[in-house]
């Protein structure tokens, strides 16, 4: 598996934080705040894969372009950045040794002023 930083998603997340579209939730709340599979499917039906991809900091380039499995490290709820989602992405990226994604998540946390 080759997972790399999704620059488009990183730029989107930075823009959202600039606009104040961030939820300053607690670290352990991601399991409750993360979009469900049904939410993901609904979003995909309404917006397509190009928009869906903007909500995932990682891309697995070995997966097909129009598959949900291609997109890794979600950070938001399709409306706002969630601090708990970014924290989760940062920790998981560090565990899996994806330094570019880990660094992007750390950058987002600093931008939000909540390190």
Coordinates of N, CA and C in Angstrom, one line a residue:
X1 N 0.8 -1.2 0.0 CA 0.0 0.0 0.0 C 0.9 1.2 0.0
X2 N 0.6 2.2 -0.9 CA 1.3 3.4 -1.0 C 0.3 4.5 -0.6
X3 N 0.5 5.1 0.6 CA -0.4 6.1 1.0 C 0.4 7.4 1.1
X4 N -0.1 8.5 0.5 CA 0.6 9.7 0.5 C -0.4 10.9 0.9
X5 N 0.2 12.0 1.2 CA -0.7 13.2 1.5 C -1.5 13.6 0.4
X6 N -2.8 13.8 0.6 CA -3.7 14.4 -0.3 C -3.7 15.9 -0.2
X7 N -2.9 16.5 -1.1 CA -2.7 18.0 -1.0 C -4.0 18.7 -1.1
X8 N -4.9 18.3 -2.0 CA -6.1 18.9 -2.2 C -6.9 19.0 -0.9
X9 N -6.9 17.9 -0.1 CA -7.6 17.8 1.2 C -6.9 18.7 2.2
X10 N -5.6 18.7 2.2 CA -4.9 19.5 3.1 C -5.2 21.0 2.9
X11 N -5.2 21.4 1.6 CA -5.6 22.8 1.3 C -7.0 23.1 1.7
X12 N -7.9 22.2 1.5 CA -9.3 22.4 1.9 C -9.4 22.5 3.4
X13 N -8.7 21.7 4.1 CA -8.8 21.7 5.6 C -8.2 23.1 6.1
X14 N -7.1 23.5 5.5 CA -6.5 24.8 5.9 C -7.6 25.9 5.7
X15 N -8.2 25.9 4.5 CA -9.2 26.9 4.2 C -10.4 26.9 5.2
X16 N -10.8 25.7 5.6 CA -11.9 25.6 6.5 C -11.5 26.2 7.9
X17 N -10.3 25.9 8.3 CA -9.8 26.4 9.6 C -9.7 27.9 9.6
X18 N -9.3 28.5 8.4 CA -9.2 29.9 8.3 C -10.6 30.6 8.4
X19 N -11.6 29.8 7.9 CA -13.0 30.3 7.9 C -13.7 30.1 9.3
X20 N -12.9 29.4 10.2 CA -13.5 29.1 11.5 C -14.4 27.9 11.5
X21 N -14.4 27.2 10.4 CA -15.3 26.0 10.3 C -14.5 24.8 11.0
X22 N -14.4 24.8 12.3 CA -13.7 23.8 13.0 C -14.5 23.6 14.3
X23 N -14.5 22.3 14.7 CA -15.1 21.9 16.0 C -14.0 21.6 16.9
X24 N -13.9 22.3 18.0 CA -12.9 22.0 19.0 C -13.3 21.0 20.0
X25 N -13.5 19.8 19.6 CA -14.0 18.7 20.4 C -12.8 18.0 21.1
X26 N -13.1 17.0 21.9 CA -12.1 16.3 22.6 C -11.6 15.1 21.8
X27 N -10.4 14.7 22.2 CA -9.6 13.7 21.4 C -10.4 12.4 21.2
X28 N -11.1 12.0 22.2 CA -11.8 10.7 22.1 C -13.2 10.7 21.5
X29 N -13.6 11.8 20.9 CA -15.0 12.0 20.4 C -15.1 11.6 18.9
X30 N -14.0 11.3 18.3 CA -14.0 11.0 16.8 C -14.9 9.8 16.5
X31 N -15.0 8.8 17.3 CA -15.9 7.7 17.0 C -17.3 8.1 16.9
X32 N -17.7 9.1 17.7 CA -19.0 9.6 17.7 C -19.3 10.7 16.6
X33 N -18.2 11.4 16.3 CA -18.4 12.5 15.3 C -18.1 12.1 13.9
X34 N -17.3 11.1 13.7 CA -16.9 10.6 12.4 C -18.2 10.3 11.5
X35 N -18.2 10.6 10.3 CA -19.4 10.3 9.4 C -19.5 8.7 9.3
X36 N -20.7 8.3 9.4 CA -21.0 6.8 9.3 C -20.9 6.4 7.8
X37 N -20.8 5.1 7.6 CA -20.8 4.6 6.2 C -22.0 5.2 5.4
X38 N -23.1 5.2 6.0 CA -24.3 5.7 5.3 C -24.2 7.2 5.0
X39 N -23.6 8.0 5.9 CA -23.3 9.4 5.7 C -22.3 9.6 4.5
X40 N -21.3 8.7 4.5 CA -20.3 8.8 3.4 C -21.0 8.5 2.0
X41 N -21.8 7.5 2.0 CA -22.5 7.1 0.8 C -23.5 8.2 0.3
X42 N -24.2 8.8 1.2 CA -25.1 9.9 0.9 C -24.3 11.1 0.3
X43 N -23.2 11.4 1.0 CA -22.3 12.5 0.5 C -21.8 12.2 -0.9
X44 N -21.3 11.0 -1.1 CA -20.8 10.5 -2.4 C -21.9 10.7 -3.5
X45 N -23.1 10.2 -3.2 CA -24.2 10.3 -4.2 C -24.5 11.8 -4.6
X46 N -24.4 12.7 -3.6 CA -24.8 14.0 -3.8 C -23.6 14.9 -4.4
X47 N -22.4 14.5 -4.1 CA -21.2 15.4 -4.5 C -20.2 14.7 -5.3
X48 N -20.1 13.4 -5.4 CA -19.1 12.7 -6.2 C -17.8 12.5 -5.5
X49 N -16.9 11.8 -6.1 CA -15.6 11.4 -5.5 C -14.7 12.6 -5.4
X50 N -14.8 13.5 -6.3 CA -13.9 14.7 -6.3 C -14.1 15.5 -5.0
X51 N -15.3 15.7 -4.6 CA -15.6 16.4 -3.3 C -15.3 15.5 -2.1
X52 N -15.7 14.3 -2.2 CA -15.5 13.3 -1.1 C -14.0 13.3 -0.8
X53 N -13.1 13.3 -1.8 CA -11.7 13.2 -1.5 C -11.1 14.3 -0.7
X54 N -11.8 15.5 -0.8 CA -11.3 16.7 0.0 C -11.4 16.5 1.5
X55 N -12.0 15.5 1.9 CA -12.2 15.2 3.4 C -11.3 14.2 3.9
X56 N -10.3 13.8 3.2 CA -9.4 12.7 3.6 C -7.9 13.1 3.3
X57 N -7.1 13.1 4.4 CA -5.8 13.6 4.3 C -4.8 12.6 3.5
X58 N -5.2 11.4 3.4 CA -4.4 10.4 2.7 C -5.1 9.8 1.5
X59 N -4.2 9.5 0.5 CA -4.7 8.8 -0.7 C -3.8 7.5 -0.8
X60 N -4.5 6.4 -1.0 CA -3.8 5.1 -1.3 C -3.9 5.0 -2.8
X61 N -2.7 5.2 -3.5 CA -2.7 5.3 -4.9 C -2.7 3.9 -5.6
X62 N -2.8 2.8 -4.8 CA -2.9 1.5 -5.3 C -4.4 1.1 -5.4
X63 N -5.3 1.9 -4.9 CA -6.7 1.7 -5.0 C -7.3 2.5 -6.1
X64 N -8.4 2.0 -6.7 CA -9.1 2.6 -7.8 C -9.5 4.0 -7.4
X65 N -9.5 4.9 -8.4 CA -9.8 6.3 -8.1 C -11.2 6.6 -7.6
X66 N -12.2 5.8 -8.0 CA -13.5 6.0 -7.6 C -14.0 4.9 -6.6
X67 N -13.1 4.7 -5.6 CA -13.5 3.7 -4.5 C -13.3 4.4 -3.2
X68 N -14.1 4.1 -2.2 CA -13.9 4.7 -0.9 C -12.6 4.2 -0.3
X69 N -12.1 3.0 -0.6 CA -10.9 2.5 0.0 C -9.7 3.3 -0.4
X70 N -9.8 4.1 -1.4 CA -8.6 5.0 -1.8 C -8.3 6.1 -0.8
X71 N -9.3 6.5 -0.1 CA -9.2 7.7 0.8 C -9.0 7.3 2.3
X72 N -8.0 7.8 2.9 CA -7.6 7.5 4.3 C -7.5 8.7 5.1
X73 N -7.6 8.6 6.4 CA -7.4 9.7 7.3 C -8.4 10.8 7.2
X74 N -9.7 10.5 7.5 CA -10.7 11.5 7.5 C -10.5 12.5 8.6
X75 N -10.9 13.7 8.4 CA -10.7 14.8 9.4 C -11.9 15.6 9.7
X76 N -13.0 15.3 9.1 CA -14.2 16.2 9.3 C -15.5 15.5 9.0
X77 N -16.6 16.2 9.1 CA -17.9 15.7 8.9 C -18.6 16.1 7.6
X78 N -17.8 16.5 6.7 CA -18.3 17.0 5.4 C -18.9 18.4 5.4
X79 N -18.7 19.0 6.6 CA -19.0 20.5 6.8 C -17.9 21.2 7.5
X80 N -17.4 20.6 8.5 CA -16.4 21.2 9.4 C -15.2 20.3 9.7
X81 N -14.1 20.9 10.0 CA -12.9 20.1 10.5 C -13.2 19.8 12.0
X82 N -12.9 18.6 12.3 CA -13.1 18.2 13.8 C -11.7 18.0 14.4
X83 N -11.5 18.7 15.4 CA -10.2 18.5 16.1 C -9.9 17.1 16.4
X84 N -10.9 16.4 16.9 CA -10.7 14.9 17.2 C -10.3 14.1 16.0
X85 N -10.9 14.5 14.8 CA -10.5 13.8 13.6 C -9.1 14.0 13.2
X86 N -8.7 15.3 13.3 CA -7.3 15.6 13.0 C -6.3 15.0 13.9
X87 N -6.7 14.9 15.2 CA -5.8 14.3 16.2 C -5.7 12.8 15.9
X88 N -6.8 12.2 15.5 CA -6.9 10.8 15.2 C -6.0 10.5 14.0
X89 N -6.1 11.3 13.0 CA -5.3 11.2 11.8 C -3.8 11.3 12.1
X90 N -3.5 12.3 12.9 CA -2.1 12.5 13.3 C -1.5 11.3 14.0
X91 N -2.2 10.7 14.9 CA -1.7 9.6 15.7 C -1.6 8.3 14.8
X92 N -2.7 8.1 14.0 CA -2.6 6.9 13.1 C -1.5 7.0 12.1
X93 N -1.3 8.2 11.5 CA -0.3 8.4 10.5 C 1.1 8.2 11.2
X94 N 1.3 8.6 12.4 CA 2.6 8.4 13.1 C 2.8 6.9 13.3
X95 N 1.7 6.2 13.7 CA 1.8 4.8 13.9 C 2.2 4.0 12.7
X96 N 1.7 4.5 11.5 CA 1.9 3.8 10.3 C 3.1 4.4 9.5
X97 N 3.7 5.4 10.1 CA 4.9 6.0 9.5 C 4.7 6.7 8.2
X98 N 3.6 7.5 8.2 CA 3.3 8.4 7.1 C 3.6 9.8 7.5
X99 N 4.8 10.1 7.5 CA 5.3 11.4 8.1 C 4.6 12.6 7.4
X100 N 4.4 12.6 6.1 CA 3.8 13.7 5.4 C 2.4 14.0 5.9
X101 N 1.6 12.9 6.2 CA 0.2 13.1 6.7 C 0.3 13.5 8.2
X102 N 1.2 12.9 8.9 CA 1.4 13.3 10.4 C 1.7 14.7 10.5
X103 N 2.6 15.2 9.6 CA 3.0 16.6 9.7 C 1.9 17.6 9.2
X104 N 1.1 17.1 8.3 CA 0.0 18.0 7.8 C -1.1 18.1 8.9
X105 N -1.3 17.0 9.6 CA -2.3 17.0 10.7 C -1.8 17.9 11.8
X106 N -0.5 17.8 12.2 CA 0.1 18.7 13.2 C 0.0 20.2 12.8
X107 N 0.2 20.4 11.5 CA 0.1 21.8 11.0 C -1.4 22.3 11.2
X108 N -2.3 21.5 10.9 CA -3.7 21.9 11.0 C -4.1 22.2 12.5
X109 N -3.6 21.4 13.4 CA -3.8 21.6 14.8 C -3.2 22.9 15.3
X110 N -2.0 23.2 14.8 CA -1.4 24.5 15.2 C -2.2 25.7 14.6
X111 N -2.7 25.5 13.4 CA -3.5 26.6 12.7 C -4.7 26.9 13.5
X112 N -5.3 25.8 14.1 CA -6.5 26.0 14.9 C -6.2 26.5 16.3
X113 N -4.9 26.6 16.6 CA -4.5 27.2 17.9 C -4.7 26.2 19.1
X114 N -4.7 24.9 18.8 CA -5.1 24.0 19.8 C -4.1 22.8 19.8
X115 N -2.9 23.0 20.1 CA -1.9 22.0 20.1 C -1.9 21.4 21.5

